[in-house]
Amino acid sequence: MKPGSKPAGRRRLLFALAALAAFCAVGLYNGLALRQYTVASPKITSPVRLALVTDLHSCRYGEKQGALLEAIRRQQPDLILLAGDIFDDKLPDDNTRQFLEAVGLEYPCYYVTGNHEYRAGGDAFAEKMAILVECGVTRLAGEAVSVCVKEQELVLCGVDDPDAWRLGFEMDSGGFEGQVKRARDACGGERYRLLLSHRPERFALYARQGFDLALCGHAHGGQWRIPGLLNGLIAPNQGLFPQYAGGCYRQNGAVMVVSRGLARESTLVPRFYNRPELVIVDLVPENPTAGSNLSMEGES
Ligand SMILES: [Fe+2]
């Protein structure tokens, strides 16, 4: 053995352990992140800014939800779109109520259910829906509404989570797919068609129905990520290595933006390189000289 080889080996081991600890510490940091996508379309003549909020699960973001509210206010969105699991089936509704009371006063807000609202059971579900009404948030359940923002007209559709049917809630016949079709049929015209749905794994159905843009959540970013290598380890209803864990996707001319959501203390397994995110989607007129009608950027 060469003189000095033991201290050198120990130094390498200590360095490797320190590097591993730093890798884990950075990965486990779960402060709120901001992610922005730009989607261009010939149907858009005047820019519209959407804030997509999903999977809050009644988690806490500072005093009276101030951190999340400030992040939204800084972006000055035109609409707030709430894509399900805003409430949780185990955590109390207080944090969600505080959040909805504030955004309901400041912005037009539209909401669809997620699976966890149904998991809470019939009575608790009714209480959550009553909070929406008190806060001035509009629930979409197979409907289409016309929304005019700064002279830009959009058709906004929303559908319930499929668990409503699976768990025996009193629902319209035709199931989830029937409700998606009903919402699509209610759109009419050639205006920009936007679908709010909790479930990203049904993207093929949304694209087939001719929606221009679907906004979803549910996957929680696949819980664990490795930047540049793995975009999500596991997601509900998609299993291991989910196709739609979080990001922006295209199919048959349709675009889907999947938020990684805001769940934190509601989930036992911590997020890893998967910070909870507020998603901003900018709808802009198409630029014929641009190579792509999509762009995205992330910001801390
Ligand atoms: Fe969720």
Coordinates of N, CA and C in Angstrom, one line a residue, residues 80-199:
I80 N -58.3 32.5 -13.4 CA -57.7 31.5 -12.6 C -58.5 30.2 -12.9
L81 N -57.8 29.1 -13.3 CA -58.4 27.9 -13.6 C -57.9 26.8 -12.6
L82 N -58.9 26.2 -12.0 CA -58.6 25.3 -10.9 C -58.9 23.9 -11.3
A83 N -57.9 23.0 -11.6 CA -58.1 21.8 -12.3 C -58.1 20.6 -11.3
G84 N -58.9 20.7 -10.2 CA -59.2 19.5 -9.4 C -58.2 19.2 -8.3
D85 N -58.7 18.5 -7.3 CA -57.9 18.2 -6.0 C -57.5 19.5 -5.4
I86 N -58.3 20.5 -5.5 CA -58.0 21.7 -4.8 C -58.3 21.5 -3.3
F87 N -59.3 20.7 -3.0 CA -59.5 20.2 -1.6 C -58.8 18.9 -1.5
D88 N -58.8 18.4 -0.2 CA -58.2 17.1 0.1 C -59.3 16.3 0.8
D89 N -59.1 14.9 0.8 CA -60.1 14.1 1.5 C -59.7 13.9 2.9
K90 N -58.5 14.3 3.3 CA -58.1 14.1 4.7 C -57.8 15.4 5.4
L91 N -57.1 16.3 4.8 CA -56.8 17.6 5.4 C -58.0 18.5 5.5
P92 N -58.2 19.3 6.5 CA -59.3 20.1 6.6 C -59.3 21.2 5.5
D93 N -60.5 21.8 5.2 CA -60.7 22.7 4.1 C -60.1 24.1 4.3
D94 N -59.7 24.4 5.5 CA -59.3 25.8 5.9 C -58.4 26.5 4.9
N95 N -57.3 25.8 4.6 CA -56.3 26.5 3.7 C -56.9 26.7 2.3
T96 N -57.7 25.8 1.8 CA -58.3 25.9 0.5 C -59.3 27.1 0.6
R97 N -60.1 27.1 1.7 CA -61.1 28.2 1.8 C -60.4 29.5 1.8
Q98 N -59.4 29.7 2.5 CA -58.7 31.0 2.5 C -58.2 31.4 1.2
F99 N -57.7 30.4 0.4 CA -57.2 30.7 -0.9 C -58.3 31.1 -1.8
L100 N -59.4 30.3 -1.8 CA -60.5 30.6 -2.7 C -61.2 31.9 -2.4
E101 N -61.3 32.2 -1.1 CA -61.9 33.5 -0.7 C -61.2 34.7 -1.3
A102 N -59.8 34.6 -1.4 CA -59.0 35.7 -1.9 C -59.1 35.7 -3.4
V103 N -58.9 34.6 -4.1 CA -58.9 34.6 -5.6 C -60.3 34.9 -6.1
G104 N -61.3 34.4 -5.4 CA -62.7 34.5 -5.9 C -63.1 36.0 -5.9
L105 N -62.5 36.8 -5.0 CA -62.7 38.2 -5.0 C -62.0 39.0 -6.1
E106 N -60.8 38.5 -6.4 CA -59.9 39.2 -7.3 C -59.9 38.9 -8.8
Y107 N -60.4 37.6 -9.1 CA -60.3 37.1 -10.5 C -61.5 36.3 -10.8
P108 N -61.8 36.2 -12.1 CA -62.8 35.2 -12.5 C -62.2 33.8 -12.3
C109 N -62.9 32.9 -11.6 CA -62.3 31.6 -11.3 C -63.2 30.5 -11.7
Y110 N -62.6 29.5 -12.4 CA -63.4 28.3 -12.9 C -62.7 27.1 -12.3
Y111 N -63.5 26.1 -12.0 CA -63.1 24.9 -11.2 C -63.7 23.6 -11.8
V112 N -62.9 22.5 -11.8 CA -63.4 21.2 -12.0 C -63.0 20.3 -10.8
T113 N -63.8 19.2 -10.6 CA -63.4 18.3 -9.5 C -62.2 17.5 -9.8
G114 N -61.6 17.0 -8.8 CA -60.5 16.0 -8.9 C -61.0 14.7 -8.1
N115 N -60.2 13.7 -8.2 CA -60.6 12.4 -7.5 C -60.7 12.6 -6.0
H116 N -59.9 13.4 -5.4 CA -59.8 13.5 -3.9 C -61.1 14.2 -3.4
E117 N -61.7 15.1 -4.1 CA -62.9 15.7 -3.7 C -64.0 14.6 -3.5
Y118 N -64.0 13.6 -4.5 CA -65.0 12.6 -4.4 C -64.7 11.6 -3.3
R119 N -63.4 11.3 -3.1 CA -62.9 10.4 -2.1 C -63.4 10.8 -0.7
A120 N -63.6 12.1 -0.5 CA -64.0 12.6 0.8 C -65.4 12.1 1.2
G121 N -66.2 11.6 0.2 CA -67.5 11.1 0.5 C -68.6 12.1 0.3
G122 N -69.9 11.7 0.2 CA -71.0 12.5 -0.2 C -71.2 13.8 0.6
D123 N -71.2 13.7 1.9 CA -71.5 14.9 2.7 C -70.3 15.9 2.7
A124 N -69.1 15.4 2.8 CA -67.9 16.3 2.7 C -67.8 16.9 1.3
F125 N -68.2 16.1 0.3 CA -68.1 16.7 -1.0 C -69.1 17.8 -1.2
A126 N -70.3 17.7 -0.6 CA -71.3 18.8 -0.7 C -70.8 20.0 0.0
E127 N -70.1 19.8 1.2 CA -69.6 21.0 1.9 C -68.5 21.7 1.1
K128 N -67.7 20.9 0.4 CA -66.6 21.6 -0.4 C -67.2 22.4 -1.6
M129 N -68.3 21.8 -2.2 CA -68.9 22.5 -3.3 C -69.6 23.8 -2.8
A130 N -70.1 23.7 -1.6 CA -70.7 24.9 -1.0 C -69.7 26.0 -0.8
I131 N -68.5 25.6 -0.4 CA -67.4 26.6 -0.3 C -67.1 27.3 -1.6
L132 N -67.1 26.6 -2.7 CA -66.9 27.2 -4.0 C -68.0 28.3 -4.3
V133 N -69.2 27.9 -4.0 CA -70.3 28.9 -4.2 C -70.1 30.1 -3.4
E134 N -69.8 29.9 -2.1 CA -69.6 31.1 -1.2 C -68.4 32.0 -1.7
C135 N -67.4 31.4 -2.3 CA -66.3 32.1 -2.8 C -66.4 32.7 -4.2
G136 N -67.5 32.4 -4.8 CA -67.8 33.0 -6.2 C -67.0 32.3 -7.3
V137 N -66.7 31.0 -7.0 CA -65.9 30.2 -8.0 C -67.0 29.4 -8.8
T138 N -66.8 29.4 -10.1 CA -67.8 28.7 -11.0 C -67.3 27.2 -11.3
R139 N -68.1 26.3 -10.9 CA -67.8 24.9 -11.2 C -68.3 24.5 -12.6
L140 N -67.4 23.8 -13.4 CA -67.9 23.3 -14.7 C -67.9 21.8 -14.6
A141 N -69.1 21.3 -15.0 CA -69.3 19.8 -14.9 C -70.0 19.4 -16.2
G142 N -69.3 19.4 -17.3 CA -69.8 19.0 -18.6 C -70.4 20.2 -19.3
E143 N -70.1 21.4 -18.8 CA -70.6 22.6 -19.5 C -69.6 23.3 -20.3
A144 N -70.0 24.2 -21.1 CA -69.1 25.1 -21.9 C -69.6 26.5 -21.6
V145 N -68.7 27.4 -21.2 CA -69.1 28.8 -21.0 C -68.2 29.7 -22.0
S146 N -68.8 30.8 -22.4 CA -68.1 31.7 -23.2 C -67.4 32.7 -22.3
V147 N -66.2 33.0 -22.5 CA -65.4 33.9 -21.7 C -64.8 34.9 -22.6
C148 N -65.0 36.2 -22.3 CA -64.4 37.3 -23.1 C -63.3 38.0 -22.3
V149 N -62.1 37.9 -22.7 CA -61.0 38.6 -22.0 C -60.3 39.6 -22.9
K150 N -60.3 40.8 -22.6 CA -59.7 41.8 -23.4 C -60.0 41.6 -24.9
E151 N -61.2 41.5 -25.3 CA -61.7 41.4 -26.6 C -61.4 40.0 -27.2
Q152 N -60.8 39.1 -26.5 CA -60.6 37.8 -27.0 C -61.7 36.8 -26.4
E153 N -62.4 36.2 -27.3 CA -63.4 35.3 -26.9 C -62.9 33.8 -26.8
L154 N -63.1 33.2 -25.7 CA -62.7 31.8 -25.6 C -63.9 31.0 -25.2
V155 N -63.9 29.7 -25.5 CA -64.9 28.8 -25.0 C -64.2 27.9 -23.9
L156 N -64.7 28.0 -22.7 CA -64.1 27.2 -21.6 C -65.0 26.1 -21.2
C157 N -64.5 24.8 -21.4 CA -65.3 23.7 -21.0 C -64.6 23.0 -19.8
G158 N -65.4 22.3 -19.0 CA -64.9 21.6 -17.8 C -65.6 20.3 -17.6
V159 N -64.9 19.3 -17.1 CA -65.5 18.0 -16.8 C -65.1 17.5 -15.4
D160 N -66.0 16.7 -14.9 CA -65.8 16.1 -13.6 C -64.7 15.0 -13.7
D161 N -64.2 14.7 -12.5 CA -63.2 13.6 -12.4 C -63.9 12.2 -12.7
P162 N -63.3 11.3 -13.4 CA -64.0 10.0 -13.6 C -64.3 9.2 -12.3
D163 N -63.7 9.5 -11.2 CA -64.0 8.8 -10.0 C -65.4 9.1 -9.5
A164 N -66.0 10.2 -10.0 CA -67.4 10.5 -9.6 C -68.3 9.3 -10.0
W165 N -68.0 8.7 -11.2 CA -68.8 7.6 -11.7 C -68.4 6.3 -10.9
R166 N -67.1 6.1 -10.8 CA -66.6 4.9 -10.2 C -67.0 4.8 -8.7
L167 N -67.1 5.9 -8.0 CA -67.5 5.9 -6.6 C -69.0 6.0 -6.3
G168 N -69.7 5.9 -7.4 CA -71.2 5.9 -7.2 C -71.9 7.2 -7.0
F169 N -71.3 8.3 -7.3 CA -72.0 9.6 -7.1 C -73.1 9.6 -8.2
E170 N -74.1 10.4 -7.9 CA -75.2 10.5 -8.9 C -74.8 11.4 -10.0
M171 N -74.6 10.7 -11.2 CA -74.0 11.5 -12.3 C -74.8 11.3 -13.6
D172 N -74.6 12.1 -14.6 CA -75.2 11.9 -15.9 C -74.8 10.6 -16.5
S173 N -75.7 10.0 -17.4 CA -75.3 8.8 -18.0 C -74.3 9.1 -19.1
G174 N -73.6 8.0 -19.6 CA -72.6 8.3 -20.6 C -71.2 8.3 -20.0
G175 N -71.1 8.4 -18.7 CA -69.8 8.3 -18.1 C -68.9 9.6 -18.4
F176 N -67.6 9.4 -18.1 CA -66.7 10.5 -18.3 C -66.6 10.9 -19.7
E177 N -66.5 9.9 -20.6 CA -66.3 10.2 -22.0 C -67.6 10.9 -22.6
G178 N -68.7 10.5 -22.1 CA -70.0 11.2 -22.5 C -70.0 12.6 -22.1
Q179 N -69.5 12.9 -20.9 CA -69.5 14.3 -20.4 C -68.5 15.1 -21.2
V180 N -67.3 14.5 -21.6 CA -66.4 15.3 -22.4 C -67.0 15.6 -23.8
K181 N -67.7 14.7 -24.3 CA -68.4 14.9 -25.6 C -69.5 15.9 -25.5
R182 N -70.2 15.9 -24.4 CA -71.3 16.9 -24.2 C -70.7 18.3 -24.1
A183 N -69.6 18.4 -23.4 CA -69.0 19.7 -23.2 C -68.5 20.2 -24.6
R184 N -68.0 19.3 -25.4 CA -67.5 19.6 -26.7 C -68.6 20.1 -27.6
D185 N -69.7 19.3 -27.5 CA -70.9 19.7 -28.4 C -71.5 21.0 -28.0
A186 N -71.3 21.4 -26.8 CA -71.8 22.7 -26.3 C -71.0 23.9 -26.8
C187 N -69.8 23.6 -27.3 CA -68.8 24.7 -27.7 C -69.4 25.5 -28.9
G188 N -69.7 24.7 -30.0 CA -70.1 25.4 -31.2 C -69.0 26.3 -31.8
G189 N -69.3 26.8 -33.0 CA -68.4 27.8 -33.6 C -67.0 27.4 -33.8
E190 N -66.2 28.4 -34.2 CA -64.8 28.2 -34.4 C -63.9 28.9 -33.4
R191 N -64.5 29.2 -32.3 CA -63.7 29.9 -31.3 C -62.6 29.0 -30.6
Y192 N -61.7 29.6 -29.9 CA -60.7 28.8 -29.2 C -61.3 27.9 -28.1
R193 N -61.1 26.6 -28.2 CA -61.8 25.7 -27.3 C -60.8 25.1 -26.2
L194 N -61.1 25.4 -25.0 CA -60.2 25.1 -23.9 C -60.9 24.1 -23.0
L195 N -60.3 23.1 -22.6 CA -60.9 22.1 -21.7 C -60.1 22.0 -20.4
L196 N -60.9 22.1 -19.3 CA -60.3 22.0 -18.0 C -60.7 20.6 -17.4
S197 N -59.7 19.7 -17.2 CA -60.0 18.4 -16.7 C -58.9 18.0 -15.8
H198 N -59.2 17.2 -14.7 CA -58.2 16.8 -13.8 C -57.2 15.8 -14.4
R199 N -57.7 15.0 -15.4 CA -57.0 13.8 -15.8 C -56.2 14.0 -17.1

